[in-house]
């Protein structure tokens, strides 16, 4: 496992939220810090596919963080674009993340969450409600964050186990 602290950027995707009204971003940031990790940025961006792609590229290209946790923009309306923007740039998808989130949250939060890797940076995307963020971060992200970052950055290998 990595001995360096995991540097996390928190991104809220919203056309209406401000720093004062970003409860989900605040919950995410607090949980990440409480989990022993470092929040290096907390941003709010508009739900625009190009903005989302550029932000992930910029943060990962600059090695500004090891992981990005995005909340919001995961609905199924025409204006919800986060899921498609991320899926278009992932170099490697973490398929089980979305399935695990749906299993835990279907009745309350709906169907869309995703995760993947871009340029050795692990990216998680959750719905934008504070409860969805709390569930996703505590049950799914924090337990695997350090290991996921180590794998994405090539610091951990698996050995094949033969019978």
PDB file of C-alpha atoms in Angstrom:
ATOM      1  CA  UNK A   1       0.000   0.000   0.000  1.00  0.00           C
ATOM      2  CA  UNK A   2       1.013   3.572  -0.546  1.00  0.00           C
ATOM      3  CA  UNK A   3       2.743   5.316   2.339  1.00  0.00           C
ATOM      4  CA  UNK A   4       2.119   8.791   0.949  1.00  0.00           C
ATOM      5  CA  UNK A   5      -1.220  10.381   1.856  1.00  0.00           C
ATOM      6  CA  UNK A   6      -3.855  10.032  -0.851  1.00  0.00           C
ATOM      7  CA  UNK A   7      -4.482  13.432  -2.442  1.00  0.00           C
ATOM      8  CA  UNK A   8      -8.156  13.799  -3.355  1.00  0.00           C
ATOM      9  CA  UNK A   9      -9.967  16.447  -5.388  1.00  0.00           C
ATOM     10  CA  UNK A  10     -13.666  16.845  -4.638  1.00  0.00           C
ATOM     11  CA  UNK A  11     -15.793  18.067  -7.556  1.00  0.00           C
ATOM     12  CA  UNK A  12     -19.454  19.008  -7.360  1.00  0.00           C
ATOM     13  CA  UNK A  13     -21.186  19.120 -10.739  1.00  0.00           C
ATOM     14  CA  UNK A  14     -24.076  21.555 -10.572  1.00  0.00           C
ATOM     15  CA  UNK A  15     -25.579  24.450 -12.446  1.00  0.00           C
ATOM     16  CA  UNK A  16     -27.018  25.934  -9.241  1.00  0.00           C
ATOM     17  CA  UNK A  17     -24.846  25.143  -6.205  1.00  0.00           C
ATOM     18  CA  UNK A  18     -22.453  27.591  -4.591  1.00  0.00           C
ATOM     19  CA  UNK A  19     -19.860  27.106  -1.844  1.00  0.00           C
ATOM     20  CA  UNK A  20     -22.549  27.977   0.706  1.00  0.00           C
ATOM     21  CA  UNK A  21     -25.103  25.492  -0.666  1.00  0.00           C
ATOM     22  CA  UNK A  22     -22.753  22.617  -1.600  1.00  0.00           C
ATOM     23  CA  UNK A  23     -23.772  20.247   1.191  1.00  0.00           C
ATOM     24  CA  UNK A  24     -22.725  17.157  -0.789  1.00  0.00           C
ATOM     25  CA  UNK A  25     -19.256  18.511  -1.485  1.00  0.00           C
ATOM     26  CA  UNK A  26     -18.856  19.427   2.169  1.00  0.00           C
ATOM     27  CA  UNK A  27     -19.968  15.943   3.293  1.00  0.00           C
ATOM     28  CA  UNK A  28     -17.546  14.338   0.848  1.00  0.00           C
ATOM     29  CA  UNK A  29     -14.665  16.538   1.932  1.00  0.00           C
ATOM     30  CA  UNK A  30     -15.303  15.867   5.629  1.00  0.00           C
ATOM     31  CA  UNK A  31     -15.502  12.102   5.095  1.00  0.00           C
ATOM     32  CA  UNK A  32     -12.299  12.012   3.052  1.00  0.00           C
ATOM     33  CA  UNK A  33     -10.442  14.001   5.725  1.00  0.00           C
ATOM     34  CA  UNK A  34     -11.915  11.868   8.516  1.00  0.00           C
ATOM     35  CA  UNK A  35     -10.659   8.833   6.572  1.00  0.00           C
ATOM     36  CA  UNK A  36      -7.101  10.134   6.897  1.00  0.00           C
ATOM     37  CA  UNK A  37      -6.722  11.481   3.381  1.00  0.00           C
ATOM     38  CA  UNK A  38      -5.876  14.941   2.073  1.00  0.00           C
ATOM     39  CA  UNK A  39      -8.386  17.106   0.188  1.00  0.00           C
ATOM     40  CA  UNK A  40      -6.267  19.158  -2.202  1.00  0.00           C
ATOM     41  CA  UNK A  41      -9.108  20.839  -4.103  1.00  0.00           C
ATOM     42  CA  UNK A  42     -12.847  21.321  -3.726  1.00  0.00           C
ATOM     43  CA  UNK A  43     -14.405  22.630  -6.931  1.00  0.00           C
ATOM     44  CA  UNK A  44     -17.893  23.320  -8.254  1.00  0.00           C
ATOM     45  CA  UNK A  45     -18.333  23.157 -12.029  1.00  0.00           C
ATOM     46  CA  UNK A  46     -21.265  23.393 -14.417  1.00  0.00           C
ATOM     47  CA  UNK A  47     -22.746  20.204 -15.825  1.00  0.00           C
ATOM     48  CA  UNK A  48     -21.065  20.479 -19.200  1.00  0.00           C
ATOM     49  CA  UNK A  49     -19.368  17.411 -20.700  1.00  0.00           C
ATOM     50  CA  UNK A  50     -16.437  19.417 -22.027  1.00  0.00           C
ATOM     51  CA  UNK A  51     -15.818  21.087 -18.633  1.00  0.00           C
ATOM     52  CA  UNK A  52     -15.912  17.716 -16.898  1.00  0.00           C
ATOM     53  CA  UNK A  53     -13.491  16.078 -19.340  1.00  0.00           C
ATOM     54  CA  UNK A  54     -11.100  19.031 -19.271  1.00  0.00           C
ATOM     55  CA  UNK A  55     -11.096  19.179 -15.485  1.00  0.00           C
ATOM     56  CA  UNK A  56     -10.251  15.471 -15.138  1.00  0.00           C
ATOM     57  CA  UNK A  57      -7.525  15.832 -17.787  1.00  0.00           C
ATOM     58  CA  UNK A  58      -6.096  18.972 -16.161  1.00  0.00           C
ATOM     59  CA  UNK A  59      -6.042  17.521 -12.639  1.00  0.00           C
ATOM     60  CA  UNK A  60      -4.478  14.249 -13.747  1.00  0.00           C
ATOM     61  CA  UNK A  61      -2.013  15.759 -16.249  1.00  0.00           C
ATOM     62  CA  UNK A  62      -0.746  18.181 -13.608  1.00  0.00           C
ATOM     63  CA  UNK A  63      -0.483  15.319 -11.079  1.00  0.00           C
ATOM     64  CA  UNK A  64      -2.585  17.556  -8.817  1.00  0.00           C
ATOM     65  CA  UNK A  65      -4.279  14.610  -7.111  1.00  0.00           C
ATOM     66  CA  UNK A  66      -4.314  10.829  -6.880  1.00  0.00           C
ATOM     67  CA  UNK A  67      -8.103  10.508  -6.951  1.00  0.00           C
ATOM     68  CA  UNK A  68     -11.128  12.577  -7.885  1.00  0.00           C
ATOM     69  CA  UNK A  69     -14.538  12.148  -6.279  1.00  0.00           C
ATOM     70  CA  UNK A  70     -17.291  13.757  -8.332  1.00  0.00           C
ATOM     71  CA  UNK A  71     -20.834  14.248  -7.094  1.00  0.00           C
ATOM     72  CA  UNK A  72     -23.799  15.352  -9.176  1.00  0.00           C
ATOM     73  CA  UNK A  73     -24.828  15.244 -12.811  1.00  0.00           C
ATOM     74  CA  UNK A  74     -25.608  11.526 -12.753  1.00  0.00           C
ATOM     75  CA  UNK A  75     -29.351  11.670 -13.380  1.00  0.00           C
ATOM     76  CA  UNK A  76     -31.070  10.638 -16.581  1.00  0.00           C
ATOM     77  CA  UNK A  77     -32.332  14.008 -17.767  1.00  0.00           C
ATOM     78  CA  UNK A  78     -30.905  15.632 -20.866  1.00  0.00           C
ATOM     79  CA  UNK A  79     -28.883  18.084 -18.766  1.00  0.00           C
ATOM     80  CA  UNK A  80     -27.160  15.313 -16.729  1.00  0.00           C
ATOM     81  CA  UNK A  81     -23.870  14.640 -18.522  1.00  0.00           C
ATOM     82  CA  UNK A  82     -21.302  13.552 -15.945  1.00  0.00           C
ATOM     83  CA  UNK A  83     -21.640   9.814 -16.527  1.00  0.00           C
ATOM     84  CA  UNK A  84     -21.231  10.061 -20.312  1.00  0.00           C
ATOM     85  CA  UNK A  85     -18.361  12.554 -20.065  1.00  0.00           C
ATOM     86  CA  UNK A  86     -16.393  10.286 -17.754  1.00  0.00           C
ATOM     87  CA  UNK A  87     -17.142   7.076 -19.618  1.00  0.00           C
ATOM     88  CA  UNK A  88     -15.805   8.730 -22.778  1.00  0.00           C
ATOM     89  CA  UNK A  89     -12.357   9.385 -21.280  1.00  0.00           C
ATOM     90  CA  UNK A  90     -11.765   6.468 -18.920  1.00  0.00           C
ATOM     91  CA  UNK A  91      -8.747   4.415 -19.934  1.00  0.00           C
ATOM     92  CA  UNK A  92      -9.907   1.657 -17.610  1.00  0.00           C
ATOM     93  CA  UNK A  93     -13.387   1.275 -16.146  1.00  0.00           C
ATOM     94  CA  UNK A  94     -13.959  -0.040 -12.642  1.00  0.00           C
ATOM     95  CA  UNK A  95     -17.132  -1.867 -13.560  1.00  0.00           C
ATOM     96  CA  UNK A  96     -18.029  -3.222 -10.131  1.00  0.00           C
ATOM     97  CA  UNK A  97     -18.258   0.231  -8.554  1.00  0.00           C
ATOM     98  CA  UNK A  98     -21.499   1.216 -10.283  1.00  0.00           C
ATOM     99  CA  UNK A  99     -23.042  -2.184  -9.628  1.00  0.00           C
ATOM    100  CA  UNK A 100     -22.101  -2.067  -5.947  1.00  0.00           C
ATOM    101  CA  UNK A 101     -23.534   1.431  -5.554  1.00  0.00           C
ATOM    102  CA  UNK A 102     -26.785   0.401  -7.248  1.00  0.00           C
ATOM    103  CA  UNK A 103     -27.072  -2.678  -5.035  1.00  0.00           C
ATOM    104  CA  UNK A 104     -26.783  -0.547  -1.901  1.00  0.00           C
ATOM    105  CA  UNK A 105     -28.869   2.405  -3.028  1.00  0.00           C
ATOM    106  CA  UNK A 106     -31.386   1.590  -5.753  1.00  0.00           C
ATOM    107  CA  UNK A 107     -34.565   2.641  -3.942  1.00  0.00           C
ATOM    108  CA  UNK A 108     -33.189   5.896  -2.604  1.00  0.00           C
ATOM    109  CA  UNK A 109     -30.735   7.302  -5.156  1.00  0.00           C
ATOM    110  CA  UNK A 110     -31.308   5.726  -8.525  1.00  0.00           C
ATOM    111  CA  UNK A 111     -29.179   3.933 -11.023  1.00  0.00           C
ATOM    112  CA  UNK A 112     -26.135   5.975 -12.010  1.00  0.00           C
ATOM    113  CA  UNK A 113     -22.655   5.843 -10.510  1.00  0.00           C
ATOM    114  CA  UNK A 114     -19.378   5.009 -12.193  1.00  0.00           C
ATOM    115  CA  UNK A 115     -15.638   4.812 -11.606  1.00  0.00           C
ATOM    116  CA  UNK A 116     -12.544   4.441 -13.686  1.00  0.00           C
ATOM    117  CA  UNK A 117      -8.960   5.473 -14.250  1.00  0.00           C
ATOM    118  CA  UNK A 118      -7.602   8.303 -16.377  1.00  0.00           C
ATOM    119  CA  UNK A 119      -3.873   8.987 -16.554  1.00  0.00           C
ATOM    120  CA  UNK A 120      -3.164   7.011 -13.337  1.00  0.00           C
ATOM    121  CA  UNK A 121      -5.817   9.023 -11.443  1.00  0.00           C
ATOM    122  CA  UNK A 122      -8.768   7.114  -9.975  1.00  0.00           C
ATOM    123  CA  UNK A 123     -12.103   8.841 -10.621  1.00  0.00           C
ATOM    124  CA  UNK A 124     -15.316   8.054  -8.745  1.00  0.00           C
ATOM    125  CA  UNK A 125     -18.696   9.552  -9.656  1.00  0.00           C
ATOM    126  CA  UNK A 126     -21.711   9.566  -7.349  1.00  0.00           C
ATOM    127  CA  UNK A 127     -25.171  11.119  -7.375  1.00  0.00           C
ATOM    128  CA  UNK A 128     -25.296  14.588  -5.876  1.00  0.00           C
ATOM    129  CA  UNK A 129     -27.368  14.151  -2.724  1.00  0.00           C
ATOM    130  CA  UNK A 130     -25.555  14.268   0.636  1.00  0.00           C
ATOM    131  CA  UNK A 131     -26.902  10.810   1.552  1.00  0.00           C
ATOM    132  CA  UNK A 132     -25.701   9.295  -1.730  1.00  0.00           C
ATOM    133  CA  UNK A 133     -22.270  10.819  -1.178  1.00  0.00           C
ATOM    134  CA  UNK A 134     -22.166   9.566   2.416  1.00  0.00           C
ATOM    135  CA  UNK A 135     -23.106   6.032   1.342  1.00  0.00           C
ATOM    136  CA  UNK A 136     -20.717   5.902  -1.615  1.00  0.00           C
ATOM    137  CA  UNK A 137     -17.740   7.378   0.198  1.00  0.00           C
ATOM    138  CA  UNK A 138     -18.066   5.389   3.426  1.00  0.00           C
ATOM    139  CA  UNK A 139     -19.138   2.014   2.027  1.00  0.00           C
ATOM    140  CA  UNK A 140     -17.385   1.915  -1.353  1.00  0.00           C
ATOM    141  CA  UNK A 141     -14.648   4.503  -1.825  1.00  0.00           C
ATOM    142  CA  UNK A 142     -12.775   4.799   1.468  1.00  0.00           C
ATOM    143  CA  UNK A 143     -12.340   1.029   1.939  1.00  0.00           C
ATOM    144  CA  UNK A 144     -10.534   0.724  -1.430  1.00  0.00           C
ATOM    145  CA  UNK A 145      -9.103   4.192  -2.027  1.00  0.00           C
ATOM    146  CA  UNK A 146      -5.438   3.606  -1.152  1.00  0.00           C
ATOM    147  CA  UNK A 147      -5.326   0.220  -2.882  1.00  0.00           C
ATOM    148  CA  UNK A 148      -7.054   1.598  -6.007  1.00  0.00           C
ATOM    149  CA  UNK A 149      -4.596   4.481  -6.226  1.00  0.00           C
ATOM    150  CA  UNK A 150      -1.648   2.128  -5.765  1.00  0.00           C
ATOM    151  CA  UNK A 151      -2.923  -0.111  -8.561  1.00  0.00           C
ATOM    152  CA  UNK A 152      -3.621   2.801 -10.912  1.00  0.00           C
ATOM    153  CA  UNK A 153      -0.157   4.221 -10.289  1.00  0.00           C
ATOM    154  CA  UNK A 154       1.586   0.888 -10.712  1.00  0.00           C
ATOM    155  CA  UNK A 155       2.751   0.431  -7.114  1.00  0.00           C
ATOM    156  CA  UNK A 156       0.935  -2.829  -6.398  1.00  0.00           C
ATOM    157  CA  UNK A 157       0.940  -6.056  -8.333  1.00  0.00           C
ATOM    158  CA  UNK A 158      -1.052  -9.234  -7.996  1.00  0.00           C
ATOM    159  CA  UNK A 159       0.525 -12.646  -8.163  1.00  0.00           C
ATOM    160  CA  UNK A 160      -1.262 -15.413  -9.953  1.00  0.00           C
ATOM    161  CA  UNK A 161      -2.234 -18.256  -7.667  1.00  0.00           C
ATOM    162  CA  UNK A 162      -1.974 -21.597  -9.369  1.00  0.00           C
ATOM    163  CA  UNK A 163      -3.431 -24.826  -8.001  1.00  0.00           C
TER     164      UNK A 163
END
